[in-house]
Structures are given as structure tokens and as C-alpha cells.
């Protein structure tokens, strides 16, 4: 069998893999958004910019400090996480009592600032970042060639998503976190330092975005605008999945990535809009989102 | 004469005299964006709905009006009407989807749907893709008044703005406007009083989209082109910023905000280049942190405090 629905299997599987890769990024970013929204009640528009900063962290590390890919994979998310904590302490913490929309507006402004600064310094054209030696090349699966880097992105993001799910749903720390999301005042009354947890949550969400950025750096070119184009699709993913469940965010992200990839095979013109069309359909049928609860 | 009447007359006098000492095209740009911001404020300030994709109405009207004037060669006023109508129709479609969710989701849905339409514009043949729609003729008013002259066009734009501004004021102070405010203050209570909240929200959304469209169509007439920038989410962010800087939920706030932001962009564009985005972002952050009532809102609060002290 060399064809599926009249499409060469090589092209079909290639787009499927690409869809899985994109889906991994959607999953990691929408997971971060959901975790942050749960704790801070803020839709973090800066998320795309933090993803971009993470990718630039890797590129800067390689260009100026000769830090390799693996060091960048560790250091860049930590730096982005610390940066996130600074943002939370210096700005976001004053907004929790206000209407949700102010959080969105502030993080939107921050995203503009970051994007503008990086554009001003590095220009809008992309910076190439080469795939590390260990991960270049491809596996020959018999019926197709699987680039090693794509396989690595999918595996790494699945592991990170799984660990996040495990920590939040199955550990003591996660139990505090869920309690603080449900009822911060009562949780604080039990002697848990809720503001500290809020701060760490935002830092973790930011680090997750930074990690996704480093993963993305060799797959696409590092450019100041890479985040803002992605974040709007991730918003649609979040609307489709609903932010109630962590597993829901992950599944929706990967699923939509795959659908987008397959759309490229069958009807390429619609590939940039298919996620939004699905969002419109979901809104008509199930307004609360696939995994969401109507409040 | 009441104080507000004097205010309106002074503003009108300034509007009539402005092109004699300020470059008319700049004032027209300010008027277009003021109208855009006023339309947006009708939704955010008076209904409590944050639409983060309003540029799509501005942009689609700009394209439709441009297409109608250039390709179909319709008379100028019909071209403007076509743009406004198209934006209102699009507003009905996007609005009926978006009002199914509340609060922050509403903002995300409008942003996402606007991005979808933006991608359609990017691919559609009639928009000219990256180049945009160039060389739109201004035509003439009723075949009499030649609009290629900036001064003639200016007074037409001023009249359009004044009429739309009046319509918005009438809406806000009408029973319909009072219900919108009730929805903003407490939606469940408005529901329990028997109002069909979804219907009112949708109507407000369509009205706001149509007026934003009128602003976009008029902008095409002024600059003789329509581009992708008009429909980009950056423009959506700009109109939010204008309303925020001026003061949301105030009558003159959007006008002041649009004037400040357009003037600032105009002044800064040559001097700092791409740092404009950084400055706009910083204004956003500062406004949200320290200045949430905006210029007009803070001035009113200050004025009231002084009255109270006396």
C-alpha cells in the first residue's frame, strides 16, 4: 500500500508527523495557559512572547556563550521562569482583585513590549538554529523516513505534559495547588502560602513556554514574531478544549495539531483557518468547550 | 445652555476650524480612529464586552468599500454604505458565536475569529494580499462636490463623524442603552428581570461592528487604500489602547485617546522606528497598573474630588 485516500503515504505520514509536532506545541502552551488561568485568573497573552524569548535564549546562548542545545534546554526555561516571576511580583499581583480583562490587557501590553524590543534588536527575519548532532538525521521506518528531531519534540513534550499532569493531580504539592485554585482564602487559612504558590505557578507556566520555545528553535526559524502568530491559535485551542481539565488541554492540543496537519494534505488553503472553524463549530454545539464545565 | 451643550459646540467649532491650521489628512485620520474607538467603547465601556478582534470590522469594511469604489465604481456614499453593511453583517456572524461565552472567553473568541477572517483576507484574490487594495478613487459627493480635494473631503468626514457620534450618544441614553448598562453591571440580574440578554448583546455588537466598519470605510476614502494592517490584531490592540488611554465608559474618552495615540504614532514613526510597538506596549502596562480610568475618567474624578472638598 503506497497511497491513502489517493495521497502518497510518504506525504500523508509526513504531514501527520508535522501535525503531531505542532500539536505538541499547542498542548504545552495551552497547558501553561490553563494552569496560569486556574491560579491567577489571568489569560496570559504574554505566553507567546515568553515562548519566543525561550527560543531566543537558546539562540543567544549558542551565538554568544557557546552553550549547546542541551544546556539551553535546561537554562533557557529557567531564565524565562525567573523572568515570569519578576513579572508576577512587579505587575500581575496588583491585578488579582480587578476584572479579568485587566490581566489580559496588561499581558497584551507586555507581549507588545517584548516583541517590539526583540524586533528592534534582531530584525523581523528569522535566525537559523541548527539541529544538534545527536538528533539530526532520520529513522527509516520502512514505509517512511522519520526525522529524529521531530520524534524527539513529540516525545519530549509528551513527557513534560505527563509530568505536569502527574504533579498537579497525584502529588501533595498538586493537591495544595488544586485547593488554592478552588478556594484561595480557605487554603490560606489552613496555613498554605498561597501568594507564593501563585508566584511559582506563573513562573512554572512561563518556564513551560520557554521550554516549548527552545524545542521549537531548531524546527522553525527563531524570529520575534513567532510567538504572536502561535498564541492566537492556542487561544482557539483553549476555547475548544475548555480550561477545566489538564488532560483535556493536552488532548485537544495534540488532536488539533493533527487535524491541521491532515488539512494540509487534503485542502492546503484551509490549513491556517481549520482550527478557528472547529472552534466556531464547537461553540455552536457545545459552548462550554469539549472538556469544560459551564460555570 | 447647559454645560455639555457648550462643550459639544466648542468641539464642533474646533472641528470646523481645525483643517486651517493642522494638516487635514492627519485630522481625518484622527476622526476615523476616534469613530472606531467610540464604536468599540459602546461595546466595552457600556456593555462590558471586550472584543479583541474589532479590527476585522474596520478592515473588512475598508476592503469592501475600496472594492465597491474601485472595481464596481459605485458612487462614494454607496461605497461607504456597502462597507458599513458588510461589517455589520460580519458582526452579526461573529457576535452570535462569541456571545455564547462570557468574560475572558469572549475576548479570546473574538480574537480567534478575527484572525480567521484575517487569513481569509490574506488568501482572497480581491484584497490584493500583501500589497493591499491600492488607488481607490474618492469620487464625488452626489456628483457635485469633488472629494479628491482634501478640504472638501474633510468636511464630509467631519459630518460622518458627527452623525455617528450623535447616534452613539442617542444609543447610550436610550432605554436600550440603559439595558446595556444593566447587563454590564450585573448580567444575572438583567436576566432575572426578564431581558433577553443575548439579544441585547448581539444588537450592541452588530451596532458597534457597523460603526467600526463606517470608520474603516471612511479611512479607505481618506487614504485611497486598504491593507492587511487594517484587519490585523495589532489594530485591534490599538483601538483597545485608545479607549483605555482616553477612559472607557466615558463619552469623550475614545476621542481623546484616539487623538493622543494617532498623534503620538505620527510623531514617533520617523524618530524611533520599530520602538513604537515598545512604547505602545509600555503605555498599555502603565495605564492598566496606574491609570485605569484613562485621561477623561481621571480628570472627572479629580474634578469631582475638588467639588466635594469645597
Coordinates of C-alpha atoms in Angstrom, one line a residue:
Chain A
X1 CA 0.0 0.0 0.0
X2 CA 1.6 3.2 -1.1
X3 CA -1.4 5.5 -1.1
X4 CA -4.0 6.6 1.4
X5 CA -7.2 8.2 0.1
X6 CA -5.2 8.9 -3.1
X7 CA -2.4 10.6 -1.3
X8 CA 1.1 9.1 -1.3
X9 CA 1.7 7.6 2.1
X10 CA 5.0 9.3 2.4
X11 CA 3.4 12.7 2.1
X12 CA 0.5 11.7 4.3
X13 CA 2.7 10.4 7.1
X14 CA 5.0 13.4 6.8
X15 CA 2.1 15.8 7.4
X16 CA 0.8 13.7 10.2
X17 CA 4.1 13.9 11.9
X18 CA 4.3 17.6 11.3
X19 CA 0.8 17.9 12.7
X20 CA 1.9 15.9 15.8
X21 CA 4.8 18.3 16.3
X22 CA 2.6 21.4 16.0
X23 CA 0.1 19.7 18.3
X24 CA 2.8 19.2 20.9
X25 CA 3.5 22.9 20.9
X26 CA -0.3 23.7 21.2
X27 CA -0.5 21.2 24.0
X28 CA 2.4 22.6 26.0
X29 CA 1.3 26.2 25.5
X30 CA -2.4 25.6 26.2
X31 CA -1.4 23.6 29.3
X32 CA 0.6 26.6 30.6
X33 CA -2.3 28.9 29.9
X34 CA -4.7 26.7 31.7
X35 CA -2.5 26.3 34.8
X36 CA -1.9 30.0 35.0
X37 CA -5.6 30.8 34.4
X38 CA -6.6 28.4 37.2
X39 CA -4.4 30.0 39.8
X40 CA -4.2 33.7 38.7
X41 CA -7.5 34.1 36.8
X42 CA -5.5 35.8 34.1
X43 CA -5.3 34.9 30.5
X44 CA -1.6 35.2 29.8
X45 CA -1.3 37.0 26.4
X46 CA 2.5 37.2 27.1
X47 CA 2.7 33.4 26.7
X48 CA 3.5 33.6 23.0
X49 CA 6.2 36.3 23.8
X50 CA 7.7 34.1 26.5
X51 CA 7.9 31.2 24.0
X52 CA 9.7 33.5 21.7
X53 CA 12.1 34.6 24.4
X54 CA 12.8 31.0 25.2
X55 CA 13.8 30.3 21.6
X56 CA 15.9 33.4 21.6
X57 CA 17.5 32.3 24.8
X58 CA 18.7 29.2 23.1
X59 CA 19.9 31.1 20.0
X60 CA 21.7 33.8 22.1
X61 CA 23.3 31.1 24.3
X62 CA 24.7 29.4 21.2
X63 CA 25.8 32.5 19.4
X64 CA 27.4 34.4 22.3
X65 CA 28.1 31.9 25.1
X66 CA 28.7 28.8 23.0
X67 CA 26.1 27.0 25.1
X68 CA 24.9 23.8 23.3
X69 CA 21.3 22.7 22.7
X70 CA 21.1 20.6 25.8
X71 CA 22.3 23.3 28.2
X72 CA 19.9 25.7 26.5
X73 CA 17.1 23.2 27.0
X74 CA 17.7 23.5 30.8
X75 CA 18.9 27.1 31.2
X76 CA 16.6 29.0 28.9
X77 CA 13.4 27.8 30.5
X78 CA 14.9 28.6 34.0
X79 CA 15.7 32.2 32.9
X80 CA 12.2 32.6 31.3
X81 CA 10.7 31.2 34.5
X82 CA 12.6 33.7 36.7
X83 CA 11.6 36.5 34.3
X84 CA 8.0 35.3 34.7
X85 CA 8.3 35.5 38.5
X86 CA 9.6 39.1 38.2
X87 CA 6.6 40.0 36.0
X88 CA 4.2 38.4 38.5
X89 CA 5.8 40.1 41.5
X90 CA 6.2 43.5 39.9
X91 CA 2.9 43.8 38.0
X92 CA 0.4 41.0 37.9
X93 CA 0.0 40.7 41.6
X94 CA -1.8 44.1 41.8
X95 CA -4.5 42.9 39.4
X96 CA -6.0 39.9 41.1
X97 CA -8.8 41.8 42.7
X98 CA -9.8 43.5 39.5
X99 CA -11.8 42.4 36.5
X100 CA -10.2 39.7 34.4
X101 CA -9.9 41.9 31.4
X102 CA -7.2 44.0 33.0
X103 CA -4.9 40.9 33.3
X104 CA -5.4 40.3 29.6
X105 CA -4.7 43.9 28.7
X106 CA -1.6 44.1 30.8
X107 CA -0.1 40.9 29.4
X108 CA -1.0 42.1 25.9
X109 CA 1.0 45.2 26.5
X110 CA 3.9 43.2 27.8
X111 CA 3.8 41.0 24.7
X112 CA 4.0 44.1 22.6
X113 CA 6.9 45.4 24.6
X114 CA 8.9 42.1 24.3
X115 CA 8.0 41.7 20.6
X116 CA 9.0 45.2 19.8
X117 CA 12.3 45.0 21.7
X118 CA 13.4 41.8 20.0
X119 CA 12.3 43.1 16.6
X120 CA 14.3 46.3 17.2
X121 CA 17.4 44.4 18.1
X122 CA 17.3 41.4 15.8
X123 CA 15.0 42.4 13.0
X124 CA 12.0 40.5 11.8
X125 CA 13.8 37.9 9.7
X126 CA 14.4 34.6 11.3
X127 CA 17.7 33.4 12.8
X128 CA 18.6 29.8 11.9
X129 CA 19.3 27.4 14.8
X130 CA 20.8 24.1 13.7
X131 CA 19.6 20.7 15.0
X132 CA 22.1 19.2 17.5
X133 CA 24.2 16.4 16.0
X134 CA 22.6 13.7 18.2
X135 CA 19.2 14.4 16.7
X136 CA 20.0 15.2 13.1
X137 CA 19.2 12.5 10.5
X138 CA 16.2 10.3 10.3
X139 CA 14.9 6.9 11.2
X140 CA 14.0 4.6 8.4
X141 CA 10.7 3.0 9.3
X142 CA 10.4 1.1 6.1
X143 CA 7.3 2.9 4.8
X144 CA 8.7 6.4 5.6
X145 CA 11.6 8.4 6.9
X146 CA 11.0 9.9 10.4
X147 CA 13.3 12.9 11.1
X148 CA 14.8 12.2 14.5
X149 CA 14.3 15.8 15.7
X150 CA 10.5 15.6 15.1
X151 CA 10.3 12.4 17.0
X152 CA 12.3 14.0 19.9
X153 CA 10.0 17.0 20.0
X154 CA 6.9 14.8 20.3
X155 CA 8.4 12.6 23.0
X156 CA 9.9 15.5 25.0
X157 CA 6.6 17.4 25.0
X158 CA 4.6 14.3 25.9
X159 CA 6.9 13.7 28.8
X160 CA 6.7 17.3 30.0
X161 CA 2.9 17.3 29.7
X162 CA 2.7 14.0 31.6
X163 CA 5.0 15.1 34.4
X164 CA 2.9 18.3 34.8
X165 CA -0.3 16.3 34.9
X166 CA 1.2 13.9 37.4
X167 CA 2.5 16.7 39.7
X168 CA -0.8 18.5 39.7
X169 CA -3.1 15.5 40.0
X170 CA -1.1 13.0 42.1
X171 CA 1.2 14.8 44.5
X172 CA 0.9 16.7 47.7
X173 CA 2.1 19.9 46.1
X174 CA -0.5 19.4 43.4
X175 CA -3.2 18.9 46.0
X176 CA -2.3 22.3 47.6
X177 CA -2.4 23.8 44.1
X178 CA -5.8 22.4 43.3
X179 CA -7.1 23.5 46.7
X180 CA -5.7 27.0 46.2
X181 CA -7.4 27.1 42.7
X182 CA -10.7 26.1 44.2
X183 CA -10.7 28.4 47.2
X184 CA -7.6 30.5 47.9
X185 CA -8.9 32.1 51.1
X186 CA -9.7 28.8 52.8
X187 CA -6.5 27.2 51.6
X188 CA -4.5 30.1 53.1
X189 CA -6.4 29.7 56.4
X190 CA -5.0 26.2 56.5
X191 CA -1.5 27.6 56.6
X192 CA -0.5 27.3 53.0
X193 CA 1.3 30.2 51.5
X194 CA -1.0 30.9 48.6
X195 CA 0.8 34.0 47.2
X196 CA 4.0 32.0 47.0
X197 CA 2.2 29.3 45.1
X198 CA 0.7 31.8 42.7
X199 CA 4.1 33.2 42.0
X200 CA 5.6 29.8 41.4
X201 CA 2.7 28.8 39.2
X202 CA 3.3 31.8 36.9
X203 CA 7.0 31.1 36.9
X204 CA 6.3 27.5 36.0
X205 CA 3.9 28.4 33.2
X206 CA 6.5 30.9 31.8
X207 CA 9.2 28.2 32.0
X208 CA 7.0 25.8 30.2
X209 CA 6.5 28.4 27.4
X210 CA 10.3 28.9 27.4
X211 CA 10.9 25.2 27.1
X212 CA 8.5 25.0 24.1
X213 CA 10.4 27.8 22.6
X214 CA 13.8 26.0 22.9
X215 CA 12.2 22.9 21.4
X216 CA 10.8 24.9 18.5
X217 CA 14.1 26.8 17.8
X218 CA 15.7 24.1 15.5
X219 CA 12.3 23.1 14.0
X220 CA 11.4 26.6 12.8
X221 CA 13.5 29.8 12.5
X222 CA 13.9 31.9 15.6
X223 CA 12.0 35.2 15.0
X224 CA 10.5 37.9 17.2
X225 CA 7.1 37.3 15.7
X226 CA 7.0 33.5 16.1
X227 CA 5.0 33.8 19.4
X228 CA 2.2 36.1 18.5
X229 CA 1.1 34.1 15.5
X230 CA 1.0 30.9 17.6
X231 CA -0.7 32.4 20.7
X232 CA -3.9 33.2 18.8
X233 CA -4.2 29.6 17.6
X234 CA -3.5 28.5 21.1
X235 CA -6.4 30.7 22.3
X236 CA -8.7 28.9 19.9
X237 CA -7.4 25.6 21.2
X238 CA -8.2 26.7 24.8
X239 CA -11.7 27.8 23.8
X240 CA -12.2 24.4 22.1
X241 CA -10.9 22.3 25.0
X242 CA -12.1 24.4 27.9
X243 CA -9.6 25.2 30.6
X244 CA -11.2 23.0 33.2
X245 CA -9.0 19.9 32.7
X246 CA -5.3 19.4 32.3
X247 CA -5.6 16.2 30.3
X248 CA -8.3 17.9 28.2
X249 CA -5.8 20.7 27.2
X250 CA -3.2 18.2 26.2
X251 CA -5.5 16.0 24.2
X252 CA -7.2 19.0 22.4
X253 CA -3.8 20.5 21.6
X254 CA -2.4 17.4 20.0
X255 CA -5.7 16.5 18.3
X256 CA -6.0 19.9 16.7
X257 CA -2.4 19.8 15.5
X258 CA -3.0 16.5 13.8
X259 CA -6.2 17.8 12.2
X260 CA -4.3 20.9 11.0
X261 CA -1.6 18.7 9.5
X262 CA -4.0 16.5 7.7
X263 CA -5.9 19.5 6.3
X264 CA -2.6 20.5 4.7
X265 CA -2.7 17.2 2.8
X266 CA -6.3 17.3 1.6
X267 CA -7.1 21.0 1.3
X268 CA -4.0 23.2 1.9
X269 CA -5.8 26.5 1.6
X270 CA -7.8 25.8 4.7
X271 CA -4.9 24.7 6.9
X272 CA -4.5 28.1 8.5
X273 CA -8.2 28.5 9.3
X274 CA -9.3 25.0 10.2
X275 CA -8.7 25.4 13.9
X276 CA -10.8 28.5 14.0
X277 CA -13.6 26.8 12.0
X278 CA -13.6 23.9 14.5
X279 CA -13.8 26.5 17.3
X280 CA -16.9 28.0 15.7
X281 CA -18.5 24.6 15.3
X282 CA -17.7 23.6 18.9
X283 CA -19.2 27.0 20.1
X284 CA -22.4 26.1 18.3
X285 CA -22.7 22.6 19.6
X286 CA -21.0 22.7 23.0
X287 CA -20.4 26.3 24.1
X288 CA -18.5 25.3 27.2
X289 CA -15.8 23.5 25.3
X290 CA -15.1 19.8 24.9
X291 CA -13.7 19.3 28.4
X292 CA -15.1 22.4 30.0
X293 CA -17.7 22.9 32.7
X294 CA -20.3 25.7 32.4
X295 CA -19.9 27.9 35.4
Chain B
X1 CA -27.5 76.4 27.6
X2 CA -26.3 73.5 29.6
X3 CA -22.6 72.9 30.1
X4 CA -22.5 69.8 27.9
X5 CA -24.1 71.7 25.0
X6 CA -21.4 74.3 25.3
X7 CA -18.8 71.5 25.3
X8 CA -20.3 70.0 22.1
X9 CA -20.4 73.4 20.4
X10 CA -16.8 74.2 21.3
X11 CA -15.8 70.8 19.9
X12 CA -17.7 71.4 16.7
X13 CA -16.2 74.8 16.3
X14 CA -12.8 73.3 16.7
X15 CA -13.6 70.6 14.2
X16 CA -14.7 73.1 11.7
X17 CA -11.6 75.3 12.1
X18 CA -9.0 72.5 12.5
X19 CA -8.0 72.0 8.9
X20 CA -6.9 75.6 8.5
X21 CA -4.0 75.2 10.9
X22 CA -3.5 71.4 11.1
X23 CA -2.8 69.1 8.1
X24 CA -6.3 67.9 7.1
X25 CA -5.3 64.3 6.3
X26 CA -4.0 63.9 9.9
X27 CA -7.2 65.3 11.4
X28 CA -9.2 63.0 9.2
X29 CA -7.2 60.0 10.4
X30 CA -7.8 61.1 14.0
X31 CA -11.5 61.4 13.2
X32 CA -11.6 57.9 11.7
X33 CA -9.9 56.3 14.6
X34 CA -12.0 58.3 17.1
X35 CA -15.1 56.9 15.5
X36 CA -13.5 53.4 15.6
X37 CA -12.7 53.9 19.3
X38 CA -16.2 55.3 20.1
X39 CA -17.8 52.3 18.4
X40 CA -15.5 50.0 20.4
X41 CA -16.3 51.9 23.6
X42 CA -20.0 51.3 23.1
X43 CA -19.3 47.7 23.5
X44 CA -16.5 47.7 26.2
X45 CA -17.5 50.8 28.2
X46 CA -21.3 50.5 28.1
X47 CA -22.0 46.8 27.6
X48 CA -18.9 45.4 29.3
X49 CA -17.9 43.2 26.4
X50 CA -14.2 43.2 25.5
X51 CA -13.9 42.4 21.8
X52 CA -10.3 41.7 20.9
X53 CA -11.0 41.4 17.2
X54 CA -12.6 44.7 16.3
X55 CA -10.0 45.5 13.6
X56 CA -11.7 42.8 11.5
X57 CA -14.8 45.0 11.1
X58 CA -12.7 48.1 10.4
X59 CA -10.6 46.1 7.9
X60 CA -13.4 44.3 6.1
X61 CA -15.3 47.5 5.6
X62 CA -12.1 49.1 4.3
X63 CA -11.8 46.3 1.7
X64 CA -15.5 46.2 0.8
X65 CA -15.7 49.9 0.4
X66 CA -12.5 50.0 -1.6
X67 CA -13.6 47.2 -3.8
X68 CA -17.0 48.8 -4.4
X69 CA -15.5 52.2 -5.3
X70 CA -12.6 50.9 -7.4
X71 CA -14.0 47.8 -9.2
X72 CA -17.8 48.3 -9.1
X73 CA -17.3 52.1 -9.4
X74 CA -20.2 52.8 -7.1
X75 CA -20.9 56.4 -6.0
X76 CA -18.9 57.4 -2.9
X77 CA -21.8 57.2 -0.4
X78 CA -22.9 53.8 -1.6
X79 CA -19.4 52.5 -1.3
X80 CA -19.3 53.7 2.3
X81 CA -22.7 52.1 2.9
X82 CA -21.5 48.8 1.4
X83 CA -18.5 48.7 3.7
X84 CA -20.6 49.5 6.8
X85 CA -23.2 46.9 5.8
X86 CA -20.6 44.3 5.3
X87 CA -19.0 45.0 8.6
X88 CA -22.4 44.8 10.4
X89 CA -23.2 41.5 8.7
X90 CA -19.8 40.1 9.7
X91 CA -20.5 41.5 13.2
X92 CA -23.8 39.5 13.3
X93 CA -22.0 36.3 12.4
X94 CA -19.0 36.7 14.8
X95 CA -21.2 38.2 17.5
X96 CA -23.7 35.4 17.6
X97 CA -20.8 32.9 18.0
X98 CA -18.9 35.0 20.6
X99 CA -21.8 35.8 22.9
X100 CA -22.2 32.1 23.7
X101 CA -19.3 32.5 26.2
X102 CA -18.8 35.2 28.8
X103 CA -16.0 37.3 30.1
X104 CA -12.5 36.4 29.1
X105 CA -13.5 33.7 26.7
X106 CA -15.5 36.3 24.7
X107 CA -12.3 38.2 24.2
X108 CA -10.4 35.1 23.0
X109 CA -13.2 34.0 20.7
X110 CA -13.4 37.4 19.0
X111 CA -9.7 37.5 18.6
X112 CA -9.6 34.0 17.1
X113 CA -12.4 34.6 14.7
X114 CA -10.9 37.9 13.6
X115 CA -7.6 36.1 13.0
X116 CA -9.5 33.6 10.8
X117 CA -11.0 36.4 8.7
X118 CA -7.5 37.9 8.5
X119 CA -6.2 34.7 7.0
X120 CA -9.1 34.7 4.5
X121 CA -8.2 38.2 3.5
X122 CA -4.6 37.2 3.1
X123 CA -5.6 34.5 0.6
X124 CA -8.6 36.0 -1.1
X125 CA -7.8 37.5 -4.6
X126 CA -9.9 40.7 -4.2
X127 CA -7.8 42.0 -1.3
X128 CA -4.5 42.1 -3.2
X129 CA -2.8 40.0 -0.5
X130 CA 0.3 41.7 1.0
X131 CA 0.1 44.6 -1.4
X132 CA -3.4 45.6 -0.4
X133 CA -6.0 47.4 -2.4
X134 CA -4.3 50.5 -3.9
X135 CA -5.6 53.5 -5.8
X136 CA -9.2 53.7 -4.6
X137 CA -10.9 56.7 -6.2
X138 CA -12.6 59.1 -3.8
X139 CA -15.2 60.1 -6.3
X140 CA -17.6 63.0 -5.6
X141 CA -20.5 63.7 -3.3
X142 CA -23.8 63.5 -5.3
X143 CA -21.7 64.1 -8.4
X144 CA -21.3 67.8 -7.3
X145 CA -18.6 68.1 -4.7
X146 CA -15.2 66.9 -5.8
X147 CA -13.8 64.8 -3.0
X148 CA -10.2 64.5 -4.3
X149 CA -9.7 67.9 -2.7
X150 CA -8.6 67.3 0.9
X151 CA -10.6 70.2 2.3
X152 CA -13.9 69.1 0.7
X153 CA -13.4 65.6 1.9
X154 CA -12.5 66.8 5.4
X155 CA -16.0 68.3 5.9
X156 CA -17.6 65.2 4.6
X157 CA -15.6 63.1 7.1
X158 CA -16.4 65.6 9.9
X159 CA -20.1 65.3 9.1
X160 CA -19.9 61.5 9.1
X161 CA -18.1 61.5 12.4
X162 CA -20.6 64.0 13.9
X163 CA -23.6 61.9 12.8
X164 CA -22.1 58.6 14.1
X165 CA -21.1 60.3 17.4
X166 CA -24.7 61.6 17.8
X167 CA -26.1 58.1 17.1
X168 CA -23.8 56.6 19.7
X169 CA -24.9 59.3 22.3
X170 CA -28.5 58.6 21.5
X171 CA -28.0 54.9 21.9
X172 CA -26.3 55.3 25.2
X173 CA -29.0 57.5 26.6
X174 CA -31.9 55.5 25.2
X175 CA -33.8 52.8 27.1
X176 CA -31.8 50.3 25.1
X177 CA -28.5 51.9 26.3
X178 CA -29.8 51.7 29.9
X179 CA -30.4 47.9 29.5
X180 CA -26.9 47.5 28.1
X181 CA -25.5 49.2 31.2
X182 CA -27.6 46.9 33.4
X183 CA -26.1 43.9 31.6
X184 CA -22.6 45.4 32.2
X185 CA -23.3 45.9 35.9
X186 CA -25.0 42.6 36.7
X187 CA -25.9 40.1 33.9
X188 CA -27.7 37.6 36.0
X189 CA -29.9 40.3 37.4
X190 CA -30.7 41.6 34.0
X191 CA -31.7 38.0 33.0
X192 CA -33.9 37.7 36.1
X193 CA -35.7 41.0 35.2
X194 CA -36.8 39.3 32.1
X195 CA -34.5 40.8 29.5
X196 CA -33.3 38.6 26.6
X197 CA -29.7 39.4 27.4
X198 CA -28.3 37.5 24.4
X199 CA -30.4 39.6 22.0
X200 CA -29.3 42.9 23.5
X201 CA -25.7 41.9 23.5
X202 CA -25.9 40.8 19.9
X203 CA -27.6 44.0 18.8
X204 CA -24.9 46.1 20.6
X205 CA -22.3 44.0 18.9
X206 CA -23.8 44.5 15.5
X207 CA -24.2 48.2 16.0
X208 CA -20.6 48.5 17.2
X209 CA -19.3 46.4 14.3
X210 CA -21.2 48.5 11.8
X211 CA -19.9 51.8 13.2
X212 CA -16.4 50.4 13.3
X213 CA -17.0 49.5 9.7
X214 CA -18.1 53.0 8.9
X215 CA -14.8 54.2 10.4
X216 CA -12.8 51.7 8.2
X217 CA -14.7 52.6 5.0
X218 CA -14.1 56.3 5.6
X219 CA -10.4 55.6 6.2
X220 CA -10.2 53.9 2.8
X221 CA -11.7 57.1 1.3
X222 CA -9.1 59.3 3.1
X223 CA -6.0 57.3 2.3
X224 CA -7.2 55.8 -1.0
X225 CA -6.0 52.3 0.0
X226 CA -7.0 49.3 2.2
X227 CA -4.3 47.0 3.5
X228 CA -4.0 43.9 5.7
X229 CA -2.8 46.1 8.6
X230 CA -6.4 47.4 8.9
X231 CA -7.6 43.9 9.8
X232 CA -4.5 42.8 11.8
X233 CA -4.8 42.1 15.6
X234 CA -2.3 44.9 16.2
X235 CA -5.0 47.3 15.1
X236 CA -7.5 45.6 17.4
X237 CA -5.0 46.2 20.2
X238 CA -4.6 49.8 19.2
X239 CA -8.3 50.6 19.5
X240 CA -8.3 48.9 22.9
X241 CA -5.4 51.1 23.9
X242 CA -7.1 54.3 22.6
X243 CA -10.2 53.6 24.6
X244 CA -8.1 52.7 27.7
X245 CA -5.9 55.8 27.5
X246 CA -8.9 58.1 26.9
X247 CA -11.1 56.4 29.5
X248 CA -13.5 53.6 28.9
X249 CA -17.2 54.2 29.5
X250 CA -16.8 57.9 29.1
X251 CA -18.3 60.0 26.3
X252 CA -15.2 61.8 25.2
X253 CA -12.6 59.3 26.3
X254 CA -12.2 57.5 23.0
X255 CA -12.0 60.8 21.2
X256 CA -9.1 62.0 23.5
X257 CA -7.4 58.6 23.4
X258 CA -7.5 58.3 19.6
X259 CA -6.2 61.8 19.3
X260 CA -3.3 61.1 21.7
X261 CA -2.3 57.7 20.1
X262 CA -2.6 58.8 16.5
X263 CA -0.6 62.0 17.1
X264 CA 2.0 60.0 19.1
X265 CA 2.4 57.4 16.3
X266 CA 2.6 60.2 13.8
X267 CA 5.3 62.0 15.7
X268 CA 7.3 58.9 16.7
X269 CA 7.1 56.9 13.4
X270 CA 10.2 58.6 11.9
X271 CA 12.1 59.0 15.1
X272 CA 12.2 55.7 16.7
X273 CA 11.1 53.2 14.1
X274 CA 10.1 49.8 15.4
X275 CA 10.4 51.0 19.0
X276 CA 6.8 52.4 18.5
X277 CA 5.5 49.0 19.4
X278 CA 7.5 49.0 22.7
X279 CA 6.2 52.5 23.5
X280 CA 2.6 51.4 22.8
X281 CA 3.0 48.3 24.9
X282 CA 4.5 50.3 27.8
X283 CA 1.6 52.8 27.7
X284 CA -0.7 49.7 27.9
X285 CA 1.1 48.5 31.0
X286 CA 1.2 51.9 32.7
X287 CA -2.5 52.5 32.0
X288 CA -3.5 49.2 33.4
X289 CA -1.3 49.5 36.5
X290 CA -1.8 53.1 37.5
X291 CA -4.3 54.9 35.2
X292 CA -7.2 52.6 34.7
X293 CA -9.8 55.4 34.4
X294 CA -7.9 57.0 31.5
X295 CA -7.4 60.7 30.8
X296 CA -11.0 61.7 30.8
X297 CA -12.0 59.4 33.7
X298 CA -9.2 60.5 35.9
X299 CA -9.9 64.2 35.1
X300 CA -13.6 63.8 36.0
X301 CA -12.6 62.0 39.3
X302 CA -10.2 64.8 40.1
X303 CA -12.9 67.4 39.3
X304 CA -15.4 65.7 41.5
X305 CA -13.0 65.4 44.4
X306 CA -12.3 69.2 44.2
X307 CA -16.0 69.9 44.1
X308 CA -16.5 67.7 47.1
X309 CA -13.7 69.4 49.1
X310 CA -15.1 72.8 48.6

